[in-house]
Amino acid sequence: MNPALKSQILAAGEAAVATAARTLAGGGLVAFPTETVYGLGADAANPAAIARLYQAKGRPAFNPLIAHVGDLAAANKIARFDADALKLAKAFWPGPLTLVLPKTEGCTVADLATAGLDTVAVRVPAHPVARDILRAFGGPVVAPSANLSGHVSPTTAAHVEHDLAGLIDLIIDGGPVEVGVESTIVGCFEQPTLLRPGGVPREDIERVLGRALAQAPREADADSAQPLAPGMLASHYAPRTRVRLDAEDVAPGEALLAFGLHRLHGADRAVAIMNLSAERDLAEAAANLFGYLRSLDAKGATTIAVMPIPDEGLGEAINDRLRRAALGRA
């Protein structure tokens, strides 16, 4: 980080919330904790602020943003809910579920934030700091992860500062986040469709709906069709170091991202070892994922070797992020 570049950093509290609301209202950019990752907030109705957000992140303009609101009533002002969407909102909000819904006629979310689509991605975060800021601001706030586009998502205020110091106005430090992977995204189309696995497991959503979710194509890239939702670029979430998945050994010069016991051949020669969860707890692994990738990325290894992780529950979201990280530096 260039020490000449600074952003104001405030510990979470009433004064910080009030400052965040004023900064957003003035077209500024504010990073704040949600229960998933730290988000980079801008007034969803202010195209100039959103353009500055894209610029700060280096984010492709065709990748839509999630509008965060304080409650279901606020969501109803910008999005149209059918019966399935209402079921999911009542079951999982506030929480790490984003719904992609048709815009209302009076939707205030700028077209730049929806990437020109007729739909809007919306969620009600559960983190108390995020909700306090949304209430104080009084309108929808677009808030992608508070990191440079394609980098590992931030789970602490220090991660935000590392990527975005001097590029944004304010960072609200609410401590480490809880979930550690982004929200699950469900498109409420003719058939509810899983667009991105995340903090709410597929099985829980299907239990509420009473039927299986449809599956969207797993990956898209800049040369293919416009993504339907955030996080659908193939090479998203990529550290600088190459990532090798389903590792059964560790080669010289590699770092190891372990899961459970790691008696892998060559592990004693690893540049560094970090264990997502020694107890094979997927929730613990999800919470550690981005922070550990960041740490291993700084170790100077040729490759980060990643042990296999079960593709169930939160493991689906973890593997989705890891596949994208591997594609980014293949």
Coordinates of C-alpha atoms in Angstrom, one line a residue:
M1 CA 0.0 0.0 0.0
N2 CA 1.3 3.5 -0.8
P3 CA 1.5 5.3 2.6
A4 CA 0.7 8.6 0.8
L5 CA -2.8 7.2 0.0
K6 CA -5.3 7.5 2.9
S7 CA -9.0 6.9 3.6
Q8 CA -10.7 7.9 6.8
I9 CA -11.2 4.9 9.1
L10 CA -13.7 5.0 11.9
A11 CA -14.6 2.3 14.5
A12 CA -18.2 1.3 14.2
G13 CA -20.6 3.3 16.4
E14 CA -23.2 6.0 16.3
A15 CA -20.8 8.7 15.1
A16 CA -19.4 6.4 12.4
V17 CA -22.9 5.5 11.2
A18 CA -23.9 9.2 11.0
T19 CA -20.7 10.0 9.1
A20 CA -21.3 7.1 6.7
A21 CA -24.8 8.3 5.9
R22 CA -23.6 11.8 5.2
T23 CA -20.8 10.6 3.0
L24 CA -23.1 8.4 1.0
A25 CA -25.6 11.3 0.6
G26 CA -22.8 13.4 -0.7
G27 CA -21.9 10.9 -3.4
G28 CA -19.0 9.4 -1.5
L29 CA -17.8 5.8 -1.2
V30 CA -18.1 4.0 2.2
A31 CA -16.8 0.5 3.0
F32 CA -18.7 -1.2 5.8
P33 CA -19.1 -4.7 7.2
T34 CA -21.9 -7.0 6.3
E35 CA -22.3 -10.6 7.6
T36 CA -20.8 -11.9 4.4
V37 CA -17.8 -9.7 3.4
Y38 CA -17.0 -6.0 3.7
G39 CA -19.0 -4.0 1.1
L40 CA -18.1 -0.9 -0.8
G41 CA -21.2 1.3 -0.6
A42 CA -22.5 4.1 -2.9
D43 CA -25.9 5.7 -3.2
A44 CA -27.8 3.4 -5.6
A45 CA -29.6 6.3 -7.1
N46 CA -26.5 8.4 -7.9
P47 CA -24.9 7.4 -11.3
A48 CA -21.8 9.5 -10.6
A49 CA -21.1 7.8 -7.3
I50 CA -21.6 4.4 -8.9
A51 CA -19.3 5.3 -11.8
R52 CA -16.7 6.3 -9.2
L53 CA -17.3 2.9 -7.4
Y54 CA -16.6 1.0 -10.6
Q55 CA -13.5 3.1 -11.2
A56 CA -12.2 2.5 -7.6
K57 CA -12.7 -1.3 -7.9
G58 CA -11.7 -1.5 -11.6
R59 CA -15.0 -3.5 -11.9
P60 CA -16.4 -4.4 -15.4
A61 CA -19.4 -2.1 -16.0
F62 CA -21.4 -5.1 -17.4
N63 CA -21.4 -6.8 -14.0
P64 CA -24.4 -5.7 -12.1
L65 CA -24.4 -4.6 -8.4
I66 CA -26.5 -5.6 -5.4
A67 CA -28.7 -3.0 -3.9
H68 CA -28.8 -3.3 -0.1
V69 CA -31.9 -2.1 1.7
G70 CA -32.9 -2.0 5.4
D71 CA -36.0 -4.1 5.2
L72 CA -38.6 -5.8 3.0
A73 CA -40.7 -2.7 2.8
A74 CA -37.8 -0.8 1.3
A75 CA -37.1 -3.7 -1.1
N76 CA -40.7 -3.5 -2.3
K77 CA -40.1 0.0 -3.5
I78 CA -37.5 -1.1 -6.0
A79 CA -38.4 -4.7 -6.9
R80 CA -41.5 -6.7 -7.7
F81 CA -42.0 -9.9 -5.6
D82 CA -43.9 -12.9 -6.7
A83 CA -45.0 -15.6 -4.3
D84 CA -41.7 -17.5 -4.4
A85 CA -39.6 -14.4 -3.9
L86 CA -41.8 -13.4 -0.9
K87 CA -41.3 -16.8 0.7
L88 CA -37.6 -16.5 0.4
A89 CA -37.4 -13.0 1.7
K90 CA -39.5 -13.8 4.7
A91 CA -37.4 -16.9 5.4
F92 CA -33.9 -15.6 4.9
W93 CA -34.0 -11.8 5.4
P94 CA -32.1 -10.2 7.0
G95 CA -29.3 -12.5 5.9
P96 CA -26.9 -13.6 3.1
L97 CA -29.5 -14.1 0.3
T98 CA -29.8 -11.8 -2.7
L99 CA -32.8 -12.0 -4.9
V100 CA -32.8 -10.9 -8.6
L101 CA -36.3 -9.5 -9.3
P102 CA -38.1 -7.3 -11.9
K103 CA -37.7 -3.6 -11.2
T104 CA -40.7 -1.6 -10.1
E105 CA -41.8 1.3 -12.2
G106 CA -40.5 3.7 -9.5
C107 CA -37.2 1.8 -9.0
T108 CA -34.6 4.4 -8.0
V109 CA -31.6 2.2 -8.6
A110 CA -29.6 3.7 -11.4
D111 CA -29.3 1.8 -14.7
L112 CA -25.5 1.8 -14.3
A113 CA -25.9 -0.3 -11.2
T114 CA -28.2 -2.8 -12.9
A115 CA -26.0 -2.9 -16.0
G116 CA -28.9 -2.0 -18.2
L117 CA -31.0 -5.0 -17.1
D118 CA -34.7 -4.9 -16.4
T119 CA -34.0 -6.7 -13.1
V120 CA -32.4 -5.5 -9.8
A121 CA -30.4 -7.6 -7.3
V122 CA -31.5 -6.8 -3.8
R123 CA -30.9 -8.0 -0.3
V124 CA -31.4 -7.0 3.4
P125 CA -28.1 -7.6 5.2
A126 CA -28.1 -8.9 8.8
H127 CA -25.0 -7.2 10.1
P128 CA -26.1 -4.5 12.6
V129 CA -23.6 -1.9 11.4
A130 CA -24.8 -2.3 7.8
R131 CA -28.4 -2.1 8.8
D132 CA -27.8 1.0 10.9
I133 CA -26.1 2.7 8.0
L134 CA -28.9 1.8 5.6
R135 CA -31.5 3.2 8.1
A136 CA -29.6 6.4 8.6
F137 CA -29.1 6.9 4.9
G138 CA -32.7 6.1 4.0
G139 CA -32.3 4.7 0.5
P140 CA -30.8 1.7 -1.3
V141 CA -27.0 1.4 -1.3
V142 CA -25.2 -0.6 -3.9
A143 CA -22.3 -2.5 -2.2
P144 CA -20.1 -5.0 -4.0
S145 CA -17.2 -6.4 -2.1
A146 CA -14.8 -3.7 -1.0
N147 CA -11.7 -4.9 -2.9
L148 CA -10.1 -4.3 -6.3
S149 CA -12.1 -6.3 -8.9
G150 CA -11.0 -9.9 -9.2
H151 CA -9.0 -9.8 -6.0
V152 CA -9.8 -11.9 -2.9
S153 CA -12.9 -10.5 -1.1
P154 CA -12.2 -8.6 2.1
T155 CA -13.2 -10.0 5.5
T156 CA -11.6 -7.3 7.7
A157 CA -11.2 -3.5 7.5
A158 CA -7.4 -4.0 7.0
H159 CA -8.1 -6.0 3.8
V160 CA -10.2 -3.0 2.5
E161 CA -7.5 -0.6 3.4
H162 CA -4.9 -2.7 1.6
D163 CA -6.8 -2.6 -1.7
L164 CA -8.6 0.7 -1.6
A165 CA -6.7 3.2 0.6
G166 CA -7.0 6.6 -1.0
L167 CA -9.5 5.5 -3.6
I168 CA -12.6 5.7 -1.3
D169 CA -13.7 8.1 1.4
L170 CA -14.5 6.1 4.5
I171 CA -13.9 2.7 6.0
I172 CA -16.1 1.6 8.9
D173 CA -14.3 -1.0 11.0
G174 CA -16.7 -3.4 12.5
G175 CA -14.3 -6.2 13.1
P176 CA -14.0 -9.5 11.2
V177 CA -17.1 -10.7 9.4
E178 CA -19.0 -13.9 10.2
V179 CA -20.0 -15.8 7.1
G180 CA -16.9 -15.1 5.0
V181 CA -18.4 -15.8 1.5
E182 CA -20.8 -13.6 -0.4
S183 CA -24.5 -13.9 -0.4
T184 CA -26.3 -16.7 -2.3
I185 CA -28.0 -15.2 -5.4
V186 CA -31.4 -16.6 -6.6
G187 CA -33.0 -15.3 -9.7
C188 CA -36.8 -15.2 -9.3
F189 CA -37.7 -15.9 -13.0
E190 CA -40.3 -18.3 -14.3
Q191 CA -38.5 -20.9 -12.2
P192 CA -36.3 -19.8 -9.2
T193 CA -32.7 -20.2 -10.4
L194 CA -29.5 -20.4 -8.5
L195 CA -27.2 -17.8 -10.0
R196 CA -24.4 -17.9 -7.4
P197 CA -24.0 -20.2 -4.4
G198 CA -23.1 -18.4 -1.2
G199 CA -23.9 -17.9 2.5
V200 CA -27.3 -19.7 2.4
P201 CA -27.0 -23.3 1.2
R202 CA -29.0 -24.5 -1.7
E203 CA -30.7 -27.2 0.4
D204 CA -32.2 -24.6 2.8
I205 CA -33.6 -22.6 -0.1
E206 CA -35.1 -25.6 -1.8
R207 CA -36.7 -26.6 1.6
V208 CA -38.5 -23.3 1.8
L209 CA -39.6 -23.4 -1.9
G210 CA -40.6 -27.1 -1.7
R211 CA -38.8 -27.9 -5.0
A212 CA -35.4 -27.8 -6.6
L213 CA -33.8 -24.7 -7.9
A214 CA -32.9 -24.4 -11.5
Q215 CA -29.2 -24.0 -12.2
A216 CA -27.8 -21.2 -14.3
P217 CA -24.7 -21.7 -16.4
R218 CA -21.8 -21.8 -14.0
E219 CA -19.4 -19.5 -15.7
A220 CA -19.4 -16.4 -18.0
D221 CA -16.6 -14.2 -19.1
A222 CA -16.2 -10.8 -20.7
D223 CA -16.5 -12.2 -24.2
S224 CA -19.7 -14.1 -23.5
A225 CA -23.2 -13.0 -22.6
Q226 CA -23.7 -10.3 -19.9
P227 CA -23.9 -11.8 -16.5
L228 CA -27.4 -12.0 -14.9
A229 CA -26.0 -11.3 -11.4
P230 CA -22.9 -10.2 -9.5
G231 CA -20.1 -12.8 -9.1
M232 CA -20.8 -14.7 -12.4
L233 CA -17.5 -13.8 -14.1
A234 CA -15.4 -16.9 -14.6
S235 CA -12.1 -15.5 -13.2
H236 CA -13.6 -13.6 -10.2
Y237 CA -12.0 -13.9 -6.7
A238 CA -8.5 -14.5 -8.1
P239 CA -5.3 -14.1 -6.0
R240 CA -2.1 -13.2 -7.8
T241 CA -0.6 -16.7 -7.1
R242 CA -1.7 -19.6 -9.2
V243 CA -4.3 -21.9 -7.5
R244 CA -4.2 -25.7 -8.0
L245 CA -7.4 -27.5 -6.9
D246 CA -8.0 -31.0 -5.5
A247 CA -4.3 -31.3 -4.4
E248 CA -3.2 -34.8 -3.2
D249 CA 0.4 -33.7 -2.7
V250 CA 2.5 -30.5 -2.4
A251 CA 5.2 -29.7 -4.9
P252 CA 8.4 -27.8 -4.0
G253 CA 7.7 -24.1 -3.8
E254 CA 3.9 -24.5 -3.2
A255 CA 1.8 -23.3 -0.3
L256 CA -1.0 -25.5 1.0
L257 CA -4.6 -24.5 1.8
A258 CA -5.7 -27.4 3.8
F259 CA -9.1 -28.8 4.9
G260 CA -9.1 -31.2 7.8
L261 CA -6.0 -33.5 8.3
H262 CA -3.3 -32.7 5.8
R263 CA -0.8 -35.6 5.7
L264 CA -0.1 -34.9 2.1
H265 CA 3.2 -36.0 0.5
G266 CA 5.5 -33.0 0.4
A267 CA 3.5 -31.0 3.0
D268 CA 6.7 -30.7 5.2
R269 CA 8.3 -28.7 2.4
A270 CA 5.4 -26.3 1.9
V271 CA 6.2 -22.6 1.8
A272 CA 3.3 -22.1 4.2
I273 CA 0.2 -24.0 5.4
M274 CA -3.1 -22.6 6.4
N275 CA -6.0 -24.9 7.4
L276 CA -9.5 -23.7 6.5
S277 CA -10.9 -26.0 9.2
A278 CA -9.0 -28.7 11.0
E279 CA -12.4 -30.1 12.1
R280 CA -13.7 -30.1 8.5
D281 CA -16.4 -27.5 9.5
L282 CA -17.7 -25.9 6.3
A283 CA -18.9 -22.8 8.1
E284 CA -15.5 -22.3 9.7
A285 CA -13.9 -22.9 6.3
A286 CA -16.1 -20.3 4.6
A287 CA -15.3 -17.7 7.2
N288 CA -11.6 -18.3 6.8
L289 CA -11.5 -18.7 3.0
F290 CA -10.7 -15.2 1.7
G291 CA -8.5 -14.2 4.6
Y292 CA -6.4 -17.3 4.2
L293 CA -6.1 -16.9 0.4
R294 CA -4.9 -13.4 1.0
S295 CA -2.3 -14.6 3.5
L296 CA -1.0 -17.4 1.3
D297 CA -0.9 -15.0 -1.7
A298 CA 1.6 -12.9 0.2
K299 CA 4.0 -15.8 0.9
G300 CA 5.8 -15.8 -2.5
A301 CA 4.8 -19.4 -3.4
T302 CA 4.7 -20.6 -7.0
T303 CA 1.2 -22.1 -6.5
I304 CA -1.4 -22.4 -3.8
A305 CA -2.3 -26.1 -3.6
V306 CA -5.9 -26.6 -2.3
M307 CA -7.1 -29.8 -0.7
P308 CA -10.5 -31.3 -1.9
I309 CA -13.5 -29.8 -0.1
P310 CA -16.9 -31.5 -0.1
D311 CA -19.3 -29.9 -2.6
E312 CA -22.3 -29.8 -0.3
G313 CA -23.9 -27.1 1.9
L314 CA -21.5 -24.1 2.2
G315 CA -18.9 -26.3 0.4
E316 CA -20.6 -25.5 -2.9
A317 CA -20.0 -21.8 -2.4
I318 CA -16.4 -22.4 -1.3
N319 CA -15.6 -24.5 -4.3
D320 CA -17.3 -22.0 -6.6
R321 CA -14.9 -19.3 -5.3
L322 CA -11.9 -21.6 -5.6
R323 CA -12.7 -22.6 -9.2
R324 CA -12.9 -18.9 -10.1
A325 CA -9.7 -18.2 -8.3
A326 CA -8.0 -21.1 -10.2
L327 CA -9.3 -19.8 -13.6
G328 CA -8.1 -16.3 -12.9
R329 CA -4.4 -17.4 -12.7
A330 CA -4.4 -20.6 -14.8

